[in-house]
XYZ file of C-alpha atoms in Angstrom:
245
model
C 53.674 101.425 -10.893
C 56.487 102.521 -8.600
C 55.889 103.649 -5.037
C 57.669 106.014 -2.694
C 58.822 105.611 0.899
C 57.312 102.197 1.475
C 58.954 99.185 3.036
C 58.626 95.466 2.431
C 59.812 92.432 4.349
C 61.023 89.373 2.441
C 62.090 86.171 4.183
C 64.448 83.701 2.561
C 65.744 86.637 0.569
C 69.415 85.783 0.150
C 68.961 83.396 -2.793
C 66.619 82.127 -5.469
C 63.076 83.412 -5.705
C 63.385 85.428 -2.486
C 66.386 87.313 -3.812
C 64.546 88.177 -7.006
C 61.471 89.290 -5.062
C 63.556 91.611 -2.891
C 65.173 93.156 -5.959
C 61.860 93.519 -7.809
C 60.291 95.319 -4.851
C 63.341 97.550 -4.491
C 63.022 98.505 -8.154
C 59.423 99.470 -7.390
C 60.569 101.830 -4.654
C 60.367 99.689 -1.522
C 63.017 99.685 1.172
C 63.625 96.089 2.221
C 63.796 94.157 5.473
C 65.863 91.242 4.236
C 65.414 88.041 6.228
C 67.898 85.225 5.712
C 69.011 81.991 7.334
C 72.740 81.348 7.519
C 74.411 82.797 4.428
C 75.226 86.336 5.498
C 77.586 86.864 2.568
C 74.799 86.124 0.081
C 72.389 88.368 1.984
C 74.927 91.179 2.042
C 75.402 90.824 -1.713
C 71.651 91.261 -2.214
C 71.704 94.295 0.082
C 74.438 95.828 -2.067
C 72.363 95.266 -5.208
C 69.413 96.953 -3.520
C 71.600 99.878 -2.464
C 72.666 100.271 -6.095
C 68.967 100.720 -6.896
C 68.809 103.596 -4.434
C 66.863 101.770 -1.723
C 67.726 100.916 1.877
C 67.946 97.513 3.536
C 68.182 96.052 6.992
C 69.384 92.460 7.393
C 67.908 90.090 9.978
C 69.291 86.565 10.388
C 67.641 83.512 11.873
C 65.067 80.753 11.612
C 61.649 82.284 10.939
C 60.005 79.366 12.717
C 61.305 81.029 15.898
C 59.007 83.616 17.522
C 62.063 85.583 18.625
C 63.374 85.875 15.066
C 59.963 86.972 13.790
C 59.850 89.614 16.530
C 63.312 90.789 15.449
C 62.176 91.105 11.833
C 59.165 93.257 12.625
C 61.064 95.325 15.196
C 63.740 96.022 12.586
C 61.101 97.217 10.130
C 59.657 99.699 12.599
C 62.946 100.936 14.033
C 64.633 101.333 10.633
C 61.806 102.473 8.352
C 59.019 103.474 10.720
C 56.417 101.597 8.684
C 55.745 98.273 7.012
C 53.594 97.907 3.917
C 54.211 94.447 2.485
C 55.244 91.117 3.994
C 56.454 88.337 1.684
C 56.647 84.933 3.367
C 59.112 83.094 1.172
C 61.492 81.095 3.384
C 61.010 77.382 2.869
C 62.622 73.975 2.548
C 61.798 70.908 0.452
C 62.879 67.340 1.188
C 61.542 64.677 -1.124
C 60.603 61.116 -0.177
C 57.601 58.821 -0.561
C 55.278 59.026 2.442
C 56.069 55.413 3.362
C 59.772 56.218 3.628
C 59.796 59.876 4.671
C 61.332 60.502 8.066
C 59.374 62.182 10.822
C 62.334 64.544 11.229
C 61.997 65.746 7.635
C 58.216 66.083 7.982
C 58.607 68.135 11.157
C 61.314 70.300 9.564
C 59.114 71.197 6.594
C 56.084 71.863 8.766
C 58.247 74.117 10.942
C 60.009 76.155 8.269
C 57.149 76.245 5.766
C 53.952 76.265 7.852
C 54.829 77.334 11.410
C 56.841 80.282 10.106
C 53.911 81.358 7.895
C 51.615 81.258 10.930
C 54.010 83.372 12.998
C 54.667 85.833 10.179
C 50.984 86.321 9.371
C 50.122 86.847 13.024
C 52.785 89.534 13.369
C 51.908 91.127 10.027
C 48.271 91.343 11.040
C 49.300 93.403 14.040
C 51.669 95.770 12.236
C 50.578 96.289 8.634
C 48.827 99.542 7.840
C 45.807 100.086 5.634
C 46.707 99.409 2.015
C 49.206 96.727 2.986
C 49.652 93.220 1.655
C 50.724 89.774 2.796
C 52.028 87.419 0.116
C 52.959 83.839 0.989
C 54.771 81.437 -1.315
C 53.037 78.100 -1.866
C 53.648 75.540 -4.628
C 51.914 74.310 -7.768
C 52.886 70.708 -6.974
C 49.818 70.722 -4.702
C 47.624 70.576 -7.809
C 49.565 67.607 -9.197
C 49.740 65.465 -6.013
C 53.155 64.379 -7.245
C 54.715 61.288 -5.628
C 57.584 62.107 -3.300
C 56.212 65.494 -2.300
C 53.751 64.421 0.421
C 55.194 66.207 3.475
C 56.104 69.264 1.387
C 52.589 69.465 -0.058
C 51.127 69.122 3.439
C 53.178 72.091 4.626
C 52.195 74.257 1.667
C 48.511 73.359 1.924
C 48.719 74.688 5.471
C 50.081 77.956 4.081
C 47.207 78.270 1.603
C 44.676 77.616 4.354
C 46.216 80.299 6.549
C 46.097 82.761 3.638
C 42.359 82.338 3.133
C 41.533 82.612 6.831
C 43.846 85.589 7.348
C 42.205 87.466 4.484
C 38.849 87.052 6.221
C 40.213 87.962 9.646
C 41.577 91.236 8.253
C 38.177 92.251 6.884
C 37.665 96.012 6.905
C 41.357 96.907 7.181
C 42.163 97.153 3.434
C 44.949 94.557 3.666
C 45.190 91.890 0.970
C 46.408 88.357 1.671
C 47.342 86.036 -1.185
C 49.479 83.028 -2.020
C 51.715 82.689 -5.062
C 52.310 79.079 -6.118
C 55.299 78.607 -8.433
C 55.682 75.557 -10.618
C 59.088 74.006 -11.328
C 61.494 76.937 -11.105
C 65.232 76.939 -11.724
C 66.465 77.610 -8.197
C 68.940 75.863 -5.927
C 66.066 74.610 -3.748
C 64.244 73.016 -6.663
C 67.244 71.576 -8.517
C 68.915 70.042 -5.453
C 68.910 66.240 -5.512
C 67.364 65.898 -8.971
C 69.023 64.175 -11.907
C 69.363 65.961 -15.233
C 66.774 63.543 -16.623
C 64.291 64.571 -13.914
C 64.986 68.255 -14.514
C 64.504 67.876 -18.269
C 61.220 66.021 -17.765
C 59.894 68.713 -15.444
C 60.949 71.408 -17.903
C 58.793 69.713 -20.548
C 55.786 69.281 -18.228
C 54.376 72.759 -18.878
C 52.982 73.710 -22.312
C 55.603 76.456 -22.483
C 58.258 73.704 -22.217
C 60.736 75.328 -19.872
C 61.428 75.745 -16.205
C 60.231 78.913 -14.588
C 62.740 81.594 -13.689
C 62.844 83.500 -10.393
C 61.845 86.685 -12.222
C 58.668 84.976 -13.474
C 57.611 84.628 -9.851
C 58.874 87.958 -8.546
C 56.914 89.834 -11.225
C 53.641 88.449 -9.855
C 54.624 89.178 -6.255
C 55.526 92.756 -7.197
C 52.155 93.149 -8.927
C 50.309 91.987 -5.801
C 52.375 94.348 -3.646
C 51.637 97.315 -5.906
C 48.567 99.446 -6.330
C 47.359 97.565 -9.402
C 46.866 94.323 -7.484
C 44.517 95.625 -4.795
C 41.387 93.794 -5.990
C 43.062 90.393 -5.734
C 42.507 88.959 -2.256
C 42.298 85.526 -0.571
C 43.589 83.842 -3.745
C 46.260 81.343 -4.695
C 47.842 82.371 -7.985
C 49.601 79.545 -9.800
C 52.601 80.827 -11.720
C 53.748 77.793 -13.638
C 53.506 78.158 -17.414
C 50.522 75.800 -17.522
C 52.194 73.042 -15.465
C 49.040 72.779 -13.324
């Protein structure tokens, strides 16, 4: 169901799943606060696609693990659109290594970008979202598999899922839903980076549907949660993975 005159914030929105989420929400009538890291050209291209759908965008660059950047995102939403209805916490990084060989630098980086940013974004969203709003954080289905090589990444995403459940309870009585969406193997730059074709093929066969997920498989679920039909889903982690886990 489409909506009118609402706005959504999507972090990590210049590429991959975040890009598809921003476009899906724009098609449903949301204006978009488009958060991105370094690739302004890619973010601008997404903004142009959103404009072609008849919706407005405002671009905000920076590391969402920074309190200042998070403040800039929420200030941009209020100053540009005057309201904020949905916050999608999508920005994330993944660096694979066995726990015995993983560097502390990589562990800290994933905890910062994946978990710290979710904490900051949820705290700000809890202050600014209006009744009927939603917070949707991206987790990962690899949590359910405990797959070797994903230890620090899984730790960071488990933190996100814990924050989701607590935040849903802390927002009791305000009619704001808080959920996590946990993709399985999905054909994005983030997922494919560093993997051999043999590894990719094996992961594609891991789900009963025998393919990798596509960004639009994930964005469809996020758009459902952000719309009026998803209001009775709260404090949940929804695995979107074709049966992978």
